[in-house]
Amino acid sequence: MWSFFARDPIKDFNYEILPENQEKSGIWTLSRGKRKTTGEPVSVFMYEVSQGTEEQTQLAKAAFKRTKTLRHPNILSYVDGLETEKSLYIVTEPVTTLAAHLKLQAEKGGASDLEVSWGLHQIVKALSFLVNDCHLNHNNLGMWAVFVDRAGEWKLGGLDHVTSDQGDSTSLPPPKVISPDLERYDPPESPGNGGDKWTGDVWRLGCLIWEVFNGSLPRASSLRSLGKIPKQLVPHYCELVGANPKIRPNPARFLLNCRPPGGFMNNSFVESCLFLEEIQIKEPAEKQQFFQDLSENLDSFPEVFCKHKVLPQLLTAFEFGNAGAVVLTPLFKVGKYLSAEEYQQKIIPVIVKMFSSTDRAMRIRLLQQMEQFIQYLNEAAVNSQIFPHVVHGFTDTNPAIREQTVKSMLLLAPKLNETNLNQELMRHFARLQARDDQGPIRCNTTVCLGKIAPYLNAGLRQRVLISAFSRATKDPFPASRAAGVLGFAATHQYYSVAESANRILPTLCTLTVDPDKNVRDQAFKAIKSFLSKLETVSEDPSKLAEIEKDVTASAQTGGSAATWAGWAVTGVSSLTSKLIRNAPAGSETPPAENSPVPQPAAGPVPTNTASKGVQQDRSYVSCQRLHPSSEAVKKQSSDWSSGWDADDSWSNEKDADGQASTEAPKSGRLSSAQEGVRLASDYKWDGAEGKSATSDLLSSVSQRNCAGDWGTEENWESLDGDQGLSKAELAKKKREERRKELEAKRAERKAAKGPLKLGARKLD
């Protein structure tokens, strides 16, 4: 019964001590541990009373008291503790000894000066706190008293010998009594013989600096040899280990001496760390500037510091500090250091929340950098939490967001479900291709559709592709017509022989007299390819099944996305600039289907194109204003003779030197209305509030709601075939008919009234 009341308190200890990787730290044994309830990692310092002397037990109890009461960011953090008659346990944040940390860094190539400068800065700051604020002397500073946490930050420990500079009621034995090897770290003068209260601690600080750069100190005389100590630190190091104790600086003074421009502790890493320590009291403008500059410096920062110090601050700044889009770039940069599981836990919830933001700058940066996190998104999150927010970009009044939303579909398409991909996305693509007033966006929509064709439903694919690419061939923007031709060629395996002969070839043949030379060239190549396939079947009908094997093939899974999507998403690069910046002004005219002689690509452009029922694409006209020396695109990067691969047959249009081939334009002066229009790819996004960007965009952008079914006028099939006019021509025709009707009615009324008499009043 009495044994129940005499229960061992260690069994009720809330922490489990792991037996592996135990190491000695003075009189303590340092072990890894974890909290029993949550599994949170900790470090446990253990001291067994039975294995130590009376003096050591006295020091252990003193350290237990000091660790529990001293709180400072640069002093080892106390979490919990247990003191019994048999043992003492001090639970702290998870740390390792400085000697073990430097040994591990040496295996990786050695610790950088940036990391050491910040580590020493932290230890000196902790020592200054003890000496100047607490009026305490450490008396035990050395490699064995410094620990490193998960973020790579150095923490001061080893508080066994801490005493008050005003005198203690109980005297503690000096370190050399417990461990004779520590005598070589004692200052040369005798205790209390001259100098200030900190002279002994700063001498040991000099010994610590020597060992950090040169390894274990063999004897006190070795301090005269500088070894690998950096030149910027040498003069200040010499002050620490000077024979005259009166010239040894106060720890706070030593920090100031190392902080001037060019000093050892004056660098981007130390400045960033100091800012992060005080980020809660910084002004919003200062935080914005800091996060903007942080991305450039992250590459030189230690990996563990980025993961455990920078990342939590970034997440906090977004969650509670309203940092906005400016945290995205450093956030994704740090995310590269995380494992897949860590990324799912820390980054993905933030990304999902960011997609619901109404900040335009936030949305466009997310779309531009989607390639960095798309592999971590599961299909359920994409379809239920991300895609519903992304589709709003298709109807945004900002052309840059519409353009980037279209391009993002290259990465999202493999993860979309049947409804979102084959119904919702196709509905938006149909509206963009028919109604968007930006020619480059209509072109990008056609390109994107061709790229995601393998993921479309087999029953829908052939019908949608033929209708969409046929519509593109009638677009007034030349690059869109070229994209339509290339789209047919790149997806040739999805069309039956009958469809190729009855619908595709007649459409392509009309482009052989297109005003644009590039469109005509691509049309001839595509026609030859389709004719070759028809001839093959004609000569050997048994090959029909093999040629049409992909027509009814089921949609591909998301696993093959990496084989085709990489070309389009390259940081902030824009397809628009590649497709439109190299065409002559005024070239956005409808293809002259009945013209017997093709017009040269760079020839004079007539000024009465509007009278023919076609309005020039405003973004393309603006592009000509911004780039007056641009010329027509002459060459496609794809090799048509080698095959029709959808991965590379219609992407970038460049010549052999990597630049777009051009000719000098011959265009007249642009109207003032046209000069006020900017190109979607020309907008600069600097992290400012997205809502103010609207003032820099088009003065008026038509927005219409797209019908939800395929039987309305938005159906891609409604413009398929050779018959029918474009929308502009139909509108002009209706206006002309209405004008003639009104003139006829006026003439009838005038004839019925007869001639007017002198002085009579005209009633109409």
PDB file of N, CA and C in Angstrom, residues 719-752:
ATOM      1  N   LEU A 719     -19.795  28.707 -85.977  1.00  0.00           N
ATOM      2  CA  LEU A 719     -18.989  29.402 -86.985  1.00  0.00           C
ATOM      3  C   LEU A 719     -18.199  28.446 -87.842  1.00  0.00           C
ATOM      4  N   ASP A 720     -18.486  27.168 -87.746  1.00  0.00           N
ATOM      5  CA  ASP A 720     -17.715  26.190 -88.498  1.00  0.00           C
ATOM      6  C   ASP A 720     -18.178  26.187 -89.947  1.00  0.00           C
ATOM      7  N   GLY A 721     -17.321  25.809 -90.848  1.00  0.00           N
ATOM      8  CA  GLY A 721     -17.644  25.719 -92.258  1.00  0.00           C
ATOM      9  C   GLY A 721     -17.237  26.969 -92.995  1.00  0.00           C
ATOM     10  N   ASP A 722     -17.433  26.938 -94.326  1.00  0.00           N
ATOM     11  CA  ASP A 722     -17.019  28.058 -95.160  1.00  0.00           C
ATOM     12  C   ASP A 722     -18.108  29.119 -95.267  1.00  0.00           C
ATOM     13  N   GLN A 723     -19.365  28.723 -95.085  1.00  0.00           N
ATOM     14  CA  GLN A 723     -20.435  29.684 -95.234  1.00  0.00           C
ATOM     15  C   GLN A 723     -20.533  30.571 -94.007  1.00  0.00           C
ATOM     16  N   GLY A 724     -21.213  31.729 -94.141  1.00  0.00           N
ATOM     17  CA  GLY A 724     -21.423  32.636 -93.007  1.00  0.00           C
ATOM     18  C   GLY A 724     -20.376  33.728 -92.950  1.00  0.00           C
ATOM     19  N   LEU A 725     -20.756  34.825 -92.331  1.00  0.00           N
ATOM     20  CA  LEU A 725     -19.866  35.968 -92.194  1.00  0.00           C
ATOM     21  C   LEU A 725     -19.387  36.082 -90.756  1.00  0.00           C
ATOM     22  N   SER A 726     -18.366  36.904 -90.594  1.00  0.00           N
ATOM     23  CA  SER A 726     -17.892  37.155 -89.236  1.00  0.00           C
ATOM     24  C   SER A 726     -18.889  38.053 -88.509  1.00  0.00           C
ATOM     25  N   LYS A 727     -18.714  38.188 -87.211  1.00  0.00           N
ATOM     26  CA  LYS A 727     -19.642  38.993 -86.418  1.00  0.00           C
ATOM     27  C   LYS A 727     -19.634  40.455 -86.860  1.00  0.00           C
ATOM     28  N   ALA A 728     -18.438  40.972 -87.159  1.00  0.00           N
ATOM     29  CA  ALA A 728     -18.348  42.366 -87.582  1.00  0.00           C
ATOM     30  C   ALA A 728     -19.085  42.590 -88.901  1.00  0.00           C
ATOM     31  N   GLU A 729     -18.910  41.621 -89.813  1.00  0.00           N
ATOM     32  CA  GLU A 729     -19.580  41.741 -91.118  1.00  0.00           C
ATOM     33  C   GLU A 729     -21.084  41.613 -90.975  1.00  0.00           C
ATOM     34  N   LEU A 730     -21.530  40.709 -90.094  1.00  0.00           N
ATOM     35  CA  LEU A 730     -22.968  40.558 -89.867  1.00  0.00           C
ATOM     36  C   LEU A 730     -23.550  41.836 -89.272  1.00  0.00           C
ATOM     37  N   ALA A 731     -22.819  42.434 -88.316  1.00  0.00           N
ATOM     38  CA  ALA A 731     -23.312  43.672 -87.718  1.00  0.00           C
ATOM     39  C   ALA A 731     -23.403  44.796 -88.749  1.00  0.00           C
ATOM     40  N   LYS A 732     -22.417  44.871 -89.617  1.00  0.00           N
ATOM     41  CA  LYS A 732     -22.436  45.911 -90.653  1.00  0.00           C
ATOM     42  C   LYS A 732     -23.575  45.687 -91.634  1.00  0.00           C
ATOM     43  N   LYS A 733     -23.775  44.408 -91.951  1.00  0.00           N
ATOM     44  CA  LYS A 733     -24.844  44.091 -92.898  1.00  0.00           C
ATOM     45  C   LYS A 733     -26.202  44.484 -92.331  1.00  0.00           C
ATOM     46  N   LYS A 734     -26.392  44.213 -91.025  1.00  0.00           N
ATOM     47  CA  LYS A 734     -27.664  44.579 -90.408  1.00  0.00           C
ATOM     48  C   LYS A 734     -27.846  46.091 -90.381  1.00  0.00           C
ATOM     49  N   ARG A 735     -26.760  46.819 -90.076  1.00  0.00           N
ATOM     50  CA  ARG A 735     -26.864  48.283 -90.073  1.00  0.00           C
ATOM     51  C   ARG A 735     -27.192  48.815 -91.457  1.00  0.00           C
ATOM     52  N   GLU A 736     -26.596  48.223 -92.493  1.00  0.00           N
ATOM     53  CA  GLU A 736     -26.844  48.668 -93.872  1.00  0.00           C
ATOM     54  C   GLU A 736     -28.292  48.406 -94.264  1.00  0.00           C
ATOM     55  N   GLU A 737     -28.793  47.211 -93.882  1.00  0.00           N
ATOM     56  CA  GLU A 737     -30.191  46.901 -94.205  1.00  0.00           C
ATOM     57  C   GLU A 737     -31.133  47.844 -93.472  1.00  0.00           C
ATOM     58  N   ARG A 738     -30.823  48.134 -92.206  1.00  0.00           N
ATOM     59  CA  ARG A 738     -31.670  49.043 -91.444  1.00  0.00           C
ATOM     60  C   ARG A 738     -31.664  50.434 -92.035  1.00  0.00           C
ATOM     61  N   ARG A 739     -30.506  50.899 -92.491  1.00  0.00           N
ATOM     62  CA  ARG A 739     -30.412  52.226 -93.115  1.00  0.00           C
ATOM     63  C   ARG A 739     -31.241  52.297 -94.378  1.00  0.00           C
ATOM     64  N   LYS A 740     -31.159  51.231 -95.199  1.00  0.00           N
ATOM     65  CA  LYS A 740     -31.943  51.217 -96.441  1.00  0.00           C
ATOM     66  C   LYS A 740     -33.441  51.214 -96.149  1.00  0.00           C
ATOM     67  N   GLU A 741     -33.855  50.472 -95.095  1.00  0.00           N
ATOM     68  CA  GLU A 741     -35.272  50.455 -94.735  1.00  0.00           C
ATOM     69  C   GLU A 741     -35.758  51.833 -94.330  1.00  0.00           C
ATOM     70  N   LEU A 742     -34.963  52.541 -93.506  1.00  0.00           N
ATOM     71  CA  LEU A 742     -35.355  53.881 -93.074  1.00  0.00           C
ATOM     72  C   LEU A 742     -35.425  54.851 -94.251  1.00  0.00           C
ATOM     73  N   GLU A 743     -34.461  54.764 -95.181  1.00  0.00           N
ATOM     74  CA  GLU A 743     -34.482  55.653 -96.354  1.00  0.00           C
ATOM     75  C   GLU A 743     -35.694  55.375 -97.226  1.00  0.00           C
ATOM     76  N   ALA A 744     -36.038  54.099 -97.346  1.00  0.00           N
ATOM     77  CA  ALA A 744     -37.214  53.752 -98.159  1.00  0.00           C
ATOM     78  C   ALA A 744     -38.498  54.299 -97.528  1.00  0.00           C
ATOM     79  N   LYS A 745     -38.622  54.210 -96.196  1.00  0.00           N
ATOM     80  CA  LYS A 745     -39.811  54.726 -95.529  1.00  0.00           C
ATOM     81  C   LYS A 745     -39.911  56.232 -95.668  1.00  0.00           C
ATOM     82  N   ARG A 746     -38.764  56.940 -95.544  1.00  0.00           N
ATOM     83  CA  ARG A 746     -38.791  58.398 -95.700  1.00  0.00           C
ATOM     84  C   ARG A 746     -39.229  58.780 -97.114  1.00  0.00           C
ATOM     85  N   ALA A 747     -38.720  58.025 -98.098  1.00  0.00           N
ATOM     86  CA  ALA A 747     -39.090  58.321 -99.492  1.00  0.00           C
ATOM     87  C   ALA A 747     -40.579  58.097 -99.721  1.00  0.00           C
ATOM     88  N   GLU A 748     -41.143  57.033 -99.133  1.00  0.00           N
ATOM     89  CA  GLU A 748     -42.575  56.762 -99.295  1.00  0.00           C
ATOM     90  C   GLU A 748     -43.417  57.879 -98.677  1.00  0.00           C
ATOM     91  N   ARG A 749     -43.056  58.320 -97.458  1.00  0.00           N
ATOM     92  CA  ARG A 749     -43.814  59.395 -96.823  1.00  0.00           C
ATOM     93  C   ARG A 749     -43.734  60.690 -97.622  1.00  0.00           C
ATOM     94  N   LYS A 750     -42.556  60.965 -98.178  1.00  0.00           N
ATOM     95  CA  LYS A 750     -42.374  62.200 -98.952  1.00  0.00           C
ATOM     96  C   LYS A 750     -43.189  62.186-100.226  1.00  0.00           C
ATOM     97  N   ALA A 751     -43.244  61.016-100.875  1.00  0.00           N
ATOM     98  CA  ALA A 751     -44.008  60.907-102.123  1.00  0.00           C
ATOM     99  C   ALA A 751     -45.507  60.999-101.853  1.00  0.00           C
ATOM    100  N   ALA A 752     -45.975  60.466-100.719  1.00  0.00           N
ATOM    101  CA  ALA A 752     -47.402  60.480-100.418  1.00  0.00           C
ATOM    102  C   ALA A 752     -47.902  61.890-100.116  1.00  0.00           C
TER     103      ALA A 752
END
